[in-house]
């Protein structure tokens, strides 16, 4: 079997699990018979220090790579918030040009965006940074709930551990579901994780409107989520017509007033459930009309009903 070169671009401050997680998946597949050959390169060929302070040796510089079957671009905490060093951008551009298949983990999508690789593509990144990625790369179609996205040979994944999900999907594409399943079983991870990344996110991390009318509605809903919230109620708070308020919300925070109210209530309900409140009490305190309404909101936004959310996230202890 011809070898399949998997090249990781690493750099100082790189998220350790962004490298270790996918690398272990590919290494396990190699132990199972796949001809994956892992290589690690840095912009200048020097060893790097990861996010946990571990020193990671490399086999050379990015410029040494003439061809790679798969290029993995991991993330780092500073990528969304600090200028990206030119040497790192140059290394990313070189590897994107030499790889048959490109994949980013978590905030590695920002490296791809910095060299134009996401232009006109569907993509994702960690839920906390999807809005920022969409702003800095307006031609990309950023999918905030996806664990990973594939678009014409370019793959992007959500936060940290979703790199494992993506690596399993790449192995399945290369060698079929049986090998991917054996790798998942050996590593004791999901073959396909249930739900999207919205189940882990803070839904209220939205840009606050700059107009007073929008801000008044946001503040009122946040302070009194169980208060009446029909279109007419919210328009009275804003001091504008219902139609105009909808236009303002869509323009300034990217959703309708009704959807914003629903997200506020789901966020409050999440917190109450994790504190041990019953579904019945949570329904009332969060402002839902009845448990079925809350269940539909949870399923629509998080992909699971309230009871499953509480079971999955309330504690690490199993009954």
PDB file of C-alpha atoms in Angstrom:
ATOM      1  CA  UNK A   1       0.000   0.000   0.000  1.00  0.00           C
ATOM      2  CA  UNK A   2       1.388   3.410  -0.973  1.00  0.00           C
ATOM      3  CA  UNK A   3       2.134   5.657   1.984  1.00  0.00           C
ATOM      4  CA  UNK A   4      -0.174   8.566   2.758  1.00  0.00           C
ATOM      5  CA  UNK A   5       1.693  11.584   4.139  1.00  0.00           C
ATOM      6  CA  UNK A   6      -0.176  13.443   6.892  1.00  0.00           C
ATOM      7  CA  UNK A   7       1.636  16.702   7.626  1.00  0.00           C
ATOM      8  CA  UNK A   8       0.917  18.788  10.728  1.00  0.00           C
ATOM      9  CA  UNK A   9       1.893  22.456  10.809  1.00  0.00           C
ATOM     10  CA  UNK A  10       2.892  23.308  14.391  1.00  0.00           C
ATOM     11  CA  UNK A  11       3.920  26.609  15.954  1.00  0.00           C
ATOM     12  CA  UNK A  12       4.523  28.143  19.382  1.00  0.00           C
ATOM     13  CA  UNK A  13       1.325  28.264  21.439  1.00  0.00           C
ATOM     14  CA  UNK A  14      -0.412  25.601  19.379  1.00  0.00           C
ATOM     15  CA  UNK A  15      -3.322  23.888  21.108  1.00  0.00           C
ATOM     16  CA  UNK A  16      -1.815  20.594  22.216  1.00  0.00           C
ATOM     17  CA  UNK A  17      -4.935  18.480  21.743  1.00  0.00           C
ATOM     18  CA  UNK A  18      -5.448  19.909  18.244  1.00  0.00           C
ATOM     19  CA  UNK A  19      -2.300  18.016  17.311  1.00  0.00           C
ATOM     20  CA  UNK A  20      -2.376  15.042  19.673  1.00  0.00           C
ATOM     21  CA  UNK A  21      -6.029  14.088  19.095  1.00  0.00           C
ATOM     22  CA  UNK A  22      -6.028  13.758  15.291  1.00  0.00           C
ATOM     23  CA  UNK A  23      -2.462  12.402  15.305  1.00  0.00           C
ATOM     24  CA  UNK A  24      -3.461   9.577  17.636  1.00  0.00           C
ATOM     25  CA  UNK A  25      -6.421   8.742  15.386  1.00  0.00           C
ATOM     26  CA  UNK A  26      -4.193   8.504  12.305  1.00  0.00           C
ATOM     27  CA  UNK A  27      -1.544   6.571  14.248  1.00  0.00           C
ATOM     28  CA  UNK A  28      -4.154   4.078  15.464  1.00  0.00           C
ATOM     29  CA  UNK A  29      -5.369   3.645  11.901  1.00  0.00           C
ATOM     30  CA  UNK A  30      -1.780   2.991  10.821  1.00  0.00           C
ATOM     31  CA  UNK A  31      -1.489   0.331  13.500  1.00  0.00           C
ATOM     32  CA  UNK A  32      -4.633  -1.159  11.981  1.00  0.00           C
ATOM     33  CA  UNK A  33      -3.097  -1.413   8.537  1.00  0.00           C
ATOM     34  CA  UNK A  34      -3.533   2.013   6.931  1.00  0.00           C
ATOM     35  CA  UNK A  35      -0.343   3.465   5.453  1.00  0.00           C
ATOM     36  CA  UNK A  36      -0.451   6.830   7.177  1.00  0.00           C
ATOM     37  CA  UNK A  37       2.934   8.475   7.689  1.00  0.00           C
ATOM     38  CA  UNK A  38       2.834  11.388  10.147  1.00  0.00           C
ATOM     39  CA  UNK A  39       5.163  14.359   9.840  1.00  0.00           C
ATOM     40  CA  UNK A  40       5.395  17.540  11.914  1.00  0.00           C
ATOM     41  CA  UNK A  41       6.802  20.775  10.526  1.00  0.00           C
ATOM     42  CA  UNK A  42       7.086  24.317  11.858  1.00  0.00           C
ATOM     43  CA  UNK A  43       7.527  27.600   9.991  1.00  0.00           C
ATOM     44  CA  UNK A  44      11.307  27.632  10.565  1.00  0.00           C
ATOM     45  CA  UNK A  45      12.066  23.976  11.296  1.00  0.00           C
ATOM     46  CA  UNK A  46      12.599  24.551  15.018  1.00  0.00           C
ATOM     47  CA  UNK A  47      10.866  22.762  17.890  1.00  0.00           C
ATOM     48  CA  UNK A  48       7.806  24.541  19.323  1.00  0.00           C
ATOM     49  CA  UNK A  49       6.143  24.882  22.714  1.00  0.00           C
ATOM     50  CA  UNK A  50       2.496  23.838  22.878  1.00  0.00           C
ATOM     51  CA  UNK A  51      -0.342  25.340  24.922  1.00  0.00           C
ATOM     52  CA  UNK A  52       0.440  23.053  27.877  1.00  0.00           C
ATOM     53  CA  UNK A  53       4.142  23.960  27.915  1.00  0.00           C
ATOM     54  CA  UNK A  54       5.284  20.736  26.257  1.00  0.00           C
ATOM     55  CA  UNK A  55       8.147  20.882  23.773  1.00  0.00           C
ATOM     56  CA  UNK A  56       7.228  19.382  20.416  1.00  0.00           C
ATOM     57  CA  UNK A  57      10.058  18.363  18.115  1.00  0.00           C
ATOM     58  CA  UNK A  58       9.568  18.610  14.363  1.00  0.00           C
ATOM     59  CA  UNK A  59      11.061  16.964  11.320  1.00  0.00           C
ATOM     60  CA  UNK A  60      11.786  20.147   9.427  1.00  0.00           C
ATOM     61  CA  UNK A  61      10.325  23.345   8.046  1.00  0.00           C
ATOM     62  CA  UNK A  62       7.120  23.768   6.072  1.00  0.00           C
ATOM     63  CA  UNK A  63       9.226  24.701   3.050  1.00  0.00           C
ATOM     64  CA  UNK A  64      10.735  21.194   3.091  1.00  0.00           C
ATOM     65  CA  UNK A  65       7.394  19.645   2.104  1.00  0.00           C
ATOM     66  CA  UNK A  66       7.044  19.110  -1.615  1.00  0.00           C
ATOM     67  CA  UNK A  67       3.793  17.160  -1.491  1.00  0.00           C
ATOM     68  CA  UNK A  68       1.365  16.025   1.216  1.00  0.00           C
ATOM     69  CA  UNK A  69      -1.708  13.890   0.861  1.00  0.00           C
ATOM     70  CA  UNK A  70      -3.288  15.497   3.937  1.00  0.00           C
ATOM     71  CA  UNK A  71      -2.271  18.756   5.613  1.00  0.00           C
ATOM     72  CA  UNK A  72      -3.515  19.422   9.146  1.00  0.00           C
ATOM     73  CA  UNK A  73      -3.590  23.037  10.368  1.00  0.00           C
ATOM     74  CA  UNK A  74      -4.207  23.022  14.150  1.00  0.00           C
ATOM     75  CA  UNK A  75      -5.334  26.044  16.144  1.00  0.00           C
ATOM     76  CA  UNK A  76      -3.997  28.240  18.902  1.00  0.00           C
ATOM     77  CA  UNK A  77      -5.607  30.520  21.478  1.00  0.00           C
ATOM     78  CA  UNK A  78      -4.020  33.664  20.019  1.00  0.00           C
ATOM     79  CA  UNK A  79      -5.086  33.154  16.407  1.00  0.00           C
ATOM     80  CA  UNK A  80      -8.506  34.878  16.631  1.00  0.00           C
ATOM     81  CA  UNK A  81      -7.262  37.833  18.669  1.00  0.00           C
ATOM     82  CA  UNK A  82      -3.656  38.644  17.722  1.00  0.00           C
ATOM     83  CA  UNK A  83      -1.907  39.433  14.433  1.00  0.00           C
ATOM     84  CA  UNK A  84      -0.719  36.245  12.753  1.00  0.00           C
ATOM     85  CA  UNK A  85       3.066  36.257  12.216  1.00  0.00           C
ATOM     86  CA  UNK A  86       4.050  36.513   8.578  1.00  0.00           C
ATOM     87  CA  UNK A  87       6.238  33.410   8.811  1.00  0.00           C
ATOM     88  CA  UNK A  88       3.254  31.374  10.016  1.00  0.00           C
ATOM     89  CA  UNK A  89       1.057  32.709   7.221  1.00  0.00           C
ATOM     90  CA  UNK A  90       3.752  31.908   4.668  1.00  0.00           C
ATOM     91  CA  UNK A  91       4.081  28.367   6.037  1.00  0.00           C
ATOM     92  CA  UNK A  92       0.307  27.904   5.865  1.00  0.00           C
ATOM     93  CA  UNK A  93       0.195  29.163   2.290  1.00  0.00           C
ATOM     94  CA  UNK A  94       3.002  26.816   1.245  1.00  0.00           C
ATOM     95  CA  UNK A  95       1.342  23.764   2.777  1.00  0.00           C
ATOM     96  CA  UNK A  96      -2.067  24.627   1.344  1.00  0.00           C
ATOM     97  CA  UNK A  97      -0.374  24.701  -2.045  1.00  0.00           C
ATOM     98  CA  UNK A  98       1.268  21.296  -1.610  1.00  0.00           C
ATOM     99  CA  UNK A  99      -1.603  19.346  -0.013  1.00  0.00           C
ATOM    100  CA  UNK A 100      -4.173  17.230  -1.817  1.00  0.00           C
ATOM    101  CA  UNK A 101      -6.484  17.606   1.167  1.00  0.00           C
ATOM    102  CA  UNK A 102      -6.413  20.428   3.734  1.00  0.00           C
ATOM    103  CA  UNK A 103      -7.953  20.235   7.207  1.00  0.00           C
ATOM    104  CA  UNK A 104      -8.024  22.741  10.059  1.00  0.00           C
ATOM    105  CA  UNK A 105      -8.729  22.051  13.703  1.00  0.00           C
ATOM    106  CA  UNK A 106     -10.560  24.609  15.850  1.00  0.00           C
ATOM    107  CA  UNK A 107      -9.062  28.097  15.362  1.00  0.00           C
ATOM    108  CA  UNK A 108      -6.744  26.787  12.671  1.00  0.00           C
ATOM    109  CA  UNK A 109      -9.521  28.035  10.388  1.00  0.00           C
ATOM    110  CA  UNK A 110      -8.205  31.552  11.043  1.00  0.00           C
ATOM    111  CA  UNK A 111      -4.873  30.548   9.531  1.00  0.00           C
ATOM    112  CA  UNK A 112      -6.671  29.272   6.448  1.00  0.00           C
ATOM    113  CA  UNK A 113      -8.701  32.479   6.296  1.00  0.00           C
ATOM    114  CA  UNK A 114      -5.523  34.574   6.515  1.00  0.00           C
ATOM    115  CA  UNK A 115      -4.244  33.077   3.238  1.00  0.00           C
ATOM    116  CA  UNK A 116      -7.592  33.195   1.430  1.00  0.00           C
ATOM    117  CA  UNK A 117      -8.205  29.432   1.566  1.00  0.00           C
ATOM    118  CA  UNK A 118     -11.737  29.852   2.966  1.00  0.00           C
ATOM    119  CA  UNK A 119     -12.932  32.328   0.346  1.00  0.00           C
ATOM    120  CA  UNK A 120     -16.168  31.102  -1.193  1.00  0.00           C
ATOM    121  CA  UNK A 121     -16.172  27.953   0.950  1.00  0.00           C
ATOM    122  CA  UNK A 122     -18.349  26.462   3.656  1.00  0.00           C
ATOM    123  CA  UNK A 123     -16.435  26.286   6.938  1.00  0.00           C
ATOM    124  CA  UNK A 124     -16.636  26.196  10.715  1.00  0.00           C
ATOM    125  CA  UNK A 125     -14.501  26.795  13.797  1.00  0.00           C
ATOM    126  CA  UNK A 126     -14.929  26.838  17.591  1.00  0.00           C
ATOM    127  CA  UNK A 127     -18.418  28.079  18.492  1.00  0.00           C
ATOM    128  CA  UNK A 128     -17.000  31.071  20.393  1.00  0.00           C
ATOM    129  CA  UNK A 129     -15.312  32.375  17.240  1.00  0.00           C
ATOM    130  CA  UNK A 130     -17.718  31.579  14.392  1.00  0.00           C
ATOM    131  CA  UNK A 131     -19.135  35.112  14.317  1.00  0.00           C
ATOM    132  CA  UNK A 132     -15.639  36.604  14.167  1.00  0.00           C
ATOM    133  CA  UNK A 133     -14.589  34.221  11.411  1.00  0.00           C
ATOM    134  CA  UNK A 134     -17.673  35.204   9.407  1.00  0.00           C
ATOM    135  CA  UNK A 135     -16.796  38.900   9.823  1.00  0.00           C
ATOM    136  CA  UNK A 136     -13.152  38.600   8.772  1.00  0.00           C
ATOM    137  CA  UNK A 137     -13.949  36.219   5.925  1.00  0.00           C
ATOM    138  CA  UNK A 138     -17.283  37.510   4.582  1.00  0.00           C
ATOM    139  CA  UNK A 139     -17.206  35.368   1.436  1.00  0.00           C
ATOM    140  CA  UNK A 140     -17.107  32.153   3.503  1.00  0.00           C
ATOM    141  CA  UNK A 141     -20.309  30.422   4.577  1.00  0.00           C
ATOM    142  CA  UNK A 142     -19.535  29.847   8.271  1.00  0.00           C
ATOM    143  CA  UNK A 143     -21.681  27.125   9.878  1.00  0.00           C
ATOM    144  CA  UNK A 144     -21.753  27.736  13.647  1.00  0.00           C
ATOM    145  CA  UNK A 145     -23.303  24.416  14.705  1.00  0.00           C
ATOM    146  CA  UNK A 146     -21.240  21.998  12.625  1.00  0.00           C
ATOM    147  CA  UNK A 147     -18.652  19.715  14.242  1.00  0.00           C
ATOM    148  CA  UNK A 148     -16.805  19.631  10.923  1.00  0.00           C
ATOM    149  CA  UNK A 149     -17.429  20.759   7.356  1.00  0.00           C
ATOM    150  CA  UNK A 150     -16.076  19.507   4.024  1.00  0.00           C
ATOM    151  CA  UNK A 151     -16.084  21.680   0.930  1.00  0.00           C
ATOM    152  CA  UNK A 152     -14.159  20.656  -2.195  1.00  0.00           C
ATOM    153  CA  UNK A 153     -11.212  19.067  -0.456  1.00  0.00           C
ATOM    154  CA  UNK A 154     -11.009  21.618   2.337  1.00  0.00           C
ATOM    155  CA  UNK A 155     -12.107  20.458   5.789  1.00  0.00           C
ATOM    156  CA  UNK A 156     -12.640  22.604   8.887  1.00  0.00           C
ATOM    157  CA  UNK A 157     -13.645  21.481  12.362  1.00  0.00           C
ATOM    158  CA  UNK A 158     -15.026  23.000  15.539  1.00  0.00           C
ATOM    159  CA  UNK A 159     -13.301  23.223  18.909  1.00  0.00           C
ATOM    160  CA  UNK A 160     -10.396  21.005  19.999  1.00  0.00           C
ATOM    161  CA  UNK A 161     -11.869  17.521  20.439  1.00  0.00           C
ATOM    162  CA  UNK A 162     -13.817  17.794  17.181  1.00  0.00           C
ATOM    163  CA  UNK A 163     -10.453  17.286  15.503  1.00  0.00           C
ATOM    164  CA  UNK A 164     -10.867  13.648  16.512  1.00  0.00           C
ATOM    165  CA  UNK A 165     -14.290  13.558  14.837  1.00  0.00           C
ATOM    166  CA  UNK A 166     -12.802  15.026  11.672  1.00  0.00           C
ATOM    167  CA  UNK A 167      -9.834  12.629  11.642  1.00  0.00           C
ATOM    168  CA  UNK A 168     -12.204   9.667  11.910  1.00  0.00           C
ATOM    169  CA  UNK A 169     -14.229  11.036   8.991  1.00  0.00           C
ATOM    170  CA  UNK A 170     -11.058  11.393   6.894  1.00  0.00           C
ATOM    171  CA  UNK A 171     -10.062   7.813   7.675  1.00  0.00           C
ATOM    172  CA  UNK A 172     -13.533   6.624   6.725  1.00  0.00           C
ATOM    173  CA  UNK A 173     -13.228   8.488   3.423  1.00  0.00           C
ATOM    174  CA  UNK A 174      -9.847   6.841   2.781  1.00  0.00           C
ATOM    175  CA  UNK A 175     -10.439   3.307   4.019  1.00  0.00           C
ATOM    176  CA  UNK A 176     -14.133   2.849   4.762  1.00  0.00           C
ATOM    177  CA  UNK A 177     -16.309   2.767   7.836  1.00  0.00           C
ATOM    178  CA  UNK A 178     -14.973  -0.522   9.216  1.00  0.00           C
ATOM    179  CA  UNK A 179     -11.482   0.811   9.896  1.00  0.00           C
ATOM    180  CA  UNK A 180     -12.808   4.116  11.226  1.00  0.00           C
ATOM    181  CA  UNK A 181     -15.121   2.199  13.542  1.00  0.00           C
ATOM    182  CA  UNK A 182     -12.280   0.022  14.840  1.00  0.00           C
ATOM    183  CA  UNK A 183     -10.185   3.111  15.532  1.00  0.00           C
ATOM    184  CA  UNK A 184     -13.083   4.773  17.382  1.00  0.00           C
ATOM    185  CA  UNK A 185     -13.643   1.638  19.434  1.00  0.00           C
ATOM    186  CA  UNK A 186      -9.957   1.342  20.292  1.00  0.00           C
ATOM    187  CA  UNK A 187      -9.801   4.984  21.421  1.00  0.00           C
ATOM    188  CA  UNK A 188     -13.199   4.759  23.166  1.00  0.00           C
ATOM    189  CA  UNK A 189     -14.691   7.705  21.283  1.00  0.00           C
ATOM    190  CA  UNK A 190     -17.872   8.188  19.288  1.00  0.00           C
ATOM    191  CA  UNK A 191     -17.810   7.088  15.672  1.00  0.00           C
ATOM    192  CA  UNK A 192     -20.304   9.910  15.139  1.00  0.00           C
ATOM    193  CA  UNK A 193     -20.842  12.257  18.062  1.00  0.00           C
ATOM    194  CA  UNK A 194     -24.505  13.119  18.695  1.00  0.00           C
ATOM    195  CA  UNK A 195     -25.581  16.697  18.100  1.00  0.00           C
ATOM    196  CA  UNK A 196     -23.706  19.762  16.901  1.00  0.00           C
ATOM    197  CA  UNK A 197     -21.434  22.123  18.780  1.00  0.00           C
ATOM    198  CA  UNK A 198     -24.314  24.376  19.841  1.00  0.00           C
ATOM    199  CA  UNK A 199     -24.901  21.922  22.715  1.00  0.00           C
ATOM    200  CA  UNK A 200     -21.601  23.166  24.186  1.00  0.00           C
ATOM    201  CA  UNK A 201     -21.958  26.855  23.355  1.00  0.00           C
ATOM    202  CA  UNK A 202     -23.191  29.916  25.184  1.00  0.00           C
ATOM    203  CA  UNK A 203     -26.110  30.858  22.981  1.00  0.00           C
ATOM    204  CA  UNK A 204     -26.256  34.424  24.223  1.00  0.00           C
ATOM    205  CA  UNK A 205     -22.828  35.312  22.911  1.00  0.00           C
ATOM    206  CA  UNK A 206     -24.307  37.676  20.320  1.00  0.00           C
ATOM    207  CA  UNK A 207     -23.285  41.146  19.294  1.00  0.00           C
ATOM    208  CA  UNK A 208     -25.256  43.723  21.222  1.00  0.00           C
ATOM    209  CA  UNK A 209     -27.148  46.193  19.069  1.00  0.00           C
ATOM    210  CA  UNK A 210     -25.879  49.736  19.050  1.00  0.00           C
ATOM    211  CA  UNK A 211     -29.283  51.343  18.603  1.00  0.00           C
ATOM    212  CA  UNK A 212     -31.146  52.287  21.762  1.00  0.00           C
ATOM    213  CA  UNK A 213     -34.312  50.563  20.564  1.00  0.00           C
ATOM    214  CA  UNK A 214     -32.560  47.198  20.155  1.00  0.00           C
ATOM    215  CA  UNK A 215     -30.630  47.599  23.395  1.00  0.00           C
ATOM    216  CA  UNK A 216     -33.829  48.288  25.331  1.00  0.00           C
ATOM    217  CA  UNK A 217     -35.376  45.055  24.093  1.00  0.00           C
ATOM    218  CA  UNK A 218     -32.243  43.019  24.855  1.00  0.00           C
ATOM    219  CA  UNK A 219     -32.034  44.415  28.375  1.00  0.00           C
ATOM    220  CA  UNK A 220     -35.729  43.894  29.054  1.00  0.00           C
ATOM    221  CA  UNK A 221     -35.735  40.295  27.831  1.00  0.00           C
ATOM    222  CA  UNK A 222     -32.569  39.460  29.772  1.00  0.00           C
ATOM    223  CA  UNK A 223     -33.967  40.967  32.982  1.00  0.00           C
ATOM    224  CA  UNK A 224     -37.473  39.493  32.686  1.00  0.00           C
ATOM    225  CA  UNK A 225     -37.415  36.445  30.387  1.00  0.00           C
ATOM    226  CA  UNK A 226     -40.864  35.262  31.504  1.00  0.00           C
ATOM    227  CA  UNK A 227     -42.534  38.593  30.711  1.00  0.00           C
ATOM    228  CA  UNK A 228     -44.934  38.789  27.720  1.00  0.00           C
ATOM    229  CA  UNK A 229     -42.859  38.844  24.538  1.00  0.00           C
ATOM    230  CA  UNK A 230     -45.150  39.011  21.550  1.00  0.00           C
ATOM    231  CA  UNK A 231     -44.027  41.086  18.592  1.00  0.00           C
ATOM    232  CA  UNK A 232     -46.274  43.914  19.782  1.00  0.00           C
ATOM    233  CA  UNK A 233     -44.902  43.713  23.355  1.00  0.00           C
ATOM    234  CA  UNK A 234     -41.301  43.972  22.181  1.00  0.00           C
ATOM    235  CA  UNK A 235     -42.105  46.733  19.703  1.00  0.00           C
ATOM    236  CA  UNK A 236     -43.642  48.805  22.521  1.00  0.00           C
ATOM    237  CA  UNK A 237     -40.475  48.419  24.553  1.00  0.00           C
ATOM    238  CA  UNK A 238     -38.380  49.487  21.577  1.00  0.00           C
ATOM    239  CA  UNK A 239     -40.678  52.346  20.615  1.00  0.00           C
ATOM    240  CA  UNK A 240     -40.846  51.272  16.960  1.00  0.00           C
ATOM    241  CA  UNK A 241     -43.165  49.243  14.761  1.00  0.00           C
ATOM    242  CA  UNK A 242     -42.986  45.440  14.856  1.00  0.00           C
ATOM    243  CA  UNK A 243     -41.766  45.326  11.272  1.00  0.00           C
ATOM    244  CA  UNK A 244     -39.033  47.879  11.908  1.00  0.00           C
ATOM    245  CA  UNK A 245     -37.903  46.082  15.067  1.00  0.00           C
ATOM    246  CA  UNK A 246     -37.522  42.852  13.119  1.00  0.00           C
ATOM    247  CA  UNK A 247     -35.418  44.634  10.507  1.00  0.00           C
ATOM    248  CA  UNK A 248     -33.207  46.133  13.224  1.00  0.00           C
ATOM    249  CA  UNK A 249     -32.677  42.808  14.986  1.00  0.00           C
ATOM    250  CA  UNK A 250     -31.815  41.036  11.744  1.00  0.00           C
ATOM    251  CA  UNK A 251     -29.362  43.768  10.789  1.00  0.00           C
ATOM    252  CA  UNK A 252     -27.681  44.175  14.187  1.00  0.00           C
ATOM    253  CA  UNK A 253     -27.653  40.746  15.826  1.00  0.00           C
ATOM    254  CA  UNK A 254     -28.568  38.433  12.978  1.00  0.00           C
ATOM    255  CA  UNK A 255     -31.855  37.015  14.262  1.00  0.00           C
ATOM    256  CA  UNK A 256     -35.476  37.989  14.767  1.00  0.00           C
ATOM    257  CA  UNK A 257     -36.702  39.294  18.143  1.00  0.00           C
ATOM    258  CA  UNK A 258     -38.671  36.061  18.662  1.00  0.00           C
ATOM    259  CA  UNK A 259     -35.587  33.927  18.058  1.00  0.00           C
ATOM    260  CA  UNK A 260     -33.584  36.078  20.472  1.00  0.00           C
ATOM    261  CA  UNK A 261     -36.222  35.612  23.180  1.00  0.00           C
ATOM    262  CA  UNK A 262     -36.156  31.866  22.602  1.00  0.00           C
ATOM    263  CA  UNK A 263     -32.376  31.754  22.924  1.00  0.00           C
ATOM    264  CA  UNK A 264     -32.457  33.773  26.148  1.00  0.00           C
ATOM    265  CA  UNK A 265     -35.000  31.383  27.614  1.00  0.00           C
ATOM    266  CA  UNK A 266     -33.036  28.315  26.531  1.00  0.00           C
ATOM    267  CA  UNK A 267     -29.877  29.728  28.078  1.00  0.00           C
ATOM    268  CA  UNK A 268     -31.663  30.380  31.373  1.00  0.00           C
ATOM    269  CA  UNK A 269     -33.255  26.942  31.261  1.00  0.00           C
ATOM    270  CA  UNK A 270     -29.851  25.319  30.697  1.00  0.00           C
ATOM    271  CA  UNK A 271     -28.479  26.971  33.821  1.00  0.00           C
ATOM    272  CA  UNK A 272     -31.511  26.001  35.912  1.00  0.00           C
ATOM    273  CA  UNK A 273     -31.429  22.374  34.782  1.00  0.00           C
ATOM    274  CA  UNK A 274     -27.748  22.081  35.596  1.00  0.00           C
ATOM    275  CA  UNK A 275     -28.467  23.406  39.115  1.00  0.00           C
ATOM    276  CA  UNK A 276     -30.913  20.556  39.651  1.00  0.00           C
ATOM    277  CA  UNK A 277     -34.259  22.237  38.938  1.00  0.00           C
ATOM    278  CA  UNK A 278     -37.047  20.042  37.589  1.00  0.00           C
ATOM    279  CA  UNK A 279     -38.238  20.429  34.021  1.00  0.00           C
ATOM    280  CA  UNK A 280     -41.590  21.724  35.293  1.00  0.00           C
ATOM    281  CA  UNK A 281     -40.076  24.479  37.462  1.00  0.00           C
ATOM    282  CA  UNK A 282     -37.532  25.352  34.776  1.00  0.00           C
ATOM    283  CA  UNK A 283     -40.325  25.767  32.235  1.00  0.00           C
ATOM    284  CA  UNK A 284     -42.010  28.419  34.367  1.00  0.00           C
ATOM    285  CA  UNK A 285     -38.884  30.274  35.508  1.00  0.00           C
ATOM    286  CA  UNK A 286     -37.383  30.431  32.032  1.00  0.00           C
ATOM    287  CA  UNK A 287     -40.608  31.806  30.554  1.00  0.00           C
ATOM    288  CA  UNK A 288     -41.801  28.940  28.373  1.00  0.00           C
ATOM    289  CA  UNK A 289     -45.536  28.384  28.022  1.00  0.00           C
ATOM    290  CA  UNK A 290     -45.323  24.677  28.791  1.00  0.00           C
ATOM    291  CA  UNK A 291     -42.790  21.809  28.888  1.00  0.00           C
ATOM    292  CA  UNK A 292     -43.510  20.867  25.276  1.00  0.00           C
ATOM    293  CA  UNK A 293     -42.660  24.374  24.094  1.00  0.00           C
ATOM    294  CA  UNK A 294     -39.374  24.203  25.994  1.00  0.00           C
ATOM    295  CA  UNK A 295     -38.648  20.744  24.601  1.00  0.00           C
ATOM    296  CA  UNK A 296     -39.143  21.983  21.031  1.00  0.00           C
ATOM    297  CA  UNK A 297     -36.849  24.955  21.665  1.00  0.00           C
ATOM    298  CA  UNK A 298     -34.114  22.696  23.088  1.00  0.00           C
ATOM    299  CA  UNK A 299     -34.385  20.241  20.208  1.00  0.00           C
ATOM    300  CA  UNK A 300     -34.351  23.031  17.649  1.00  0.00           C
ATOM    301  CA  UNK A 301     -31.343  24.846  19.116  1.00  0.00           C
ATOM    302  CA  UNK A 302     -29.350  22.078  20.788  1.00  0.00           C
ATOM    303  CA  UNK A 303     -30.486  18.940  19.010  1.00  0.00           C
ATOM    304  CA  UNK A 304     -31.707  17.279  22.229  1.00  0.00           C
ATOM    305  CA  UNK A 305     -34.556  17.596  24.754  1.00  0.00           C
ATOM    306  CA  UNK A 306     -33.996  19.186  28.195  1.00  0.00           C
ATOM    307  CA  UNK A 307     -33.766  15.854  30.007  1.00  0.00           C
ATOM    308  CA  UNK A 308     -30.971  14.641  27.744  1.00  0.00           C
ATOM    309  CA  UNK A 309     -29.133  17.956  28.056  1.00  0.00           C
ATOM    310  CA  UNK A 310     -29.189  17.704  31.855  1.00  0.00           C
ATOM    311  CA  UNK A 311     -28.057  14.078  31.764  1.00  0.00           C
ATOM    312  CA  UNK A 312     -25.193  14.856  29.405  1.00  0.00           C
ATOM    313  CA  UNK A 313     -23.820  17.995  31.049  1.00  0.00           C
ATOM    314  CA  UNK A 314     -24.861  18.121  34.717  1.00  0.00           C
ATOM    315  CA  UNK A 315     -22.097  15.880  36.059  1.00  0.00           C
ATOM    316  CA  UNK A 316     -19.346  13.453  35.101  1.00  0.00           C
ATOM    317  CA  UNK A 317     -20.750  10.897  37.546  1.00  0.00           C
ATOM    318  CA  UNK A 318     -22.905   8.123  36.117  1.00  0.00           C
ATOM    319  CA  UNK A 319     -25.751   6.603  38.096  1.00  0.00           C
TER     320      UNK A 319
END
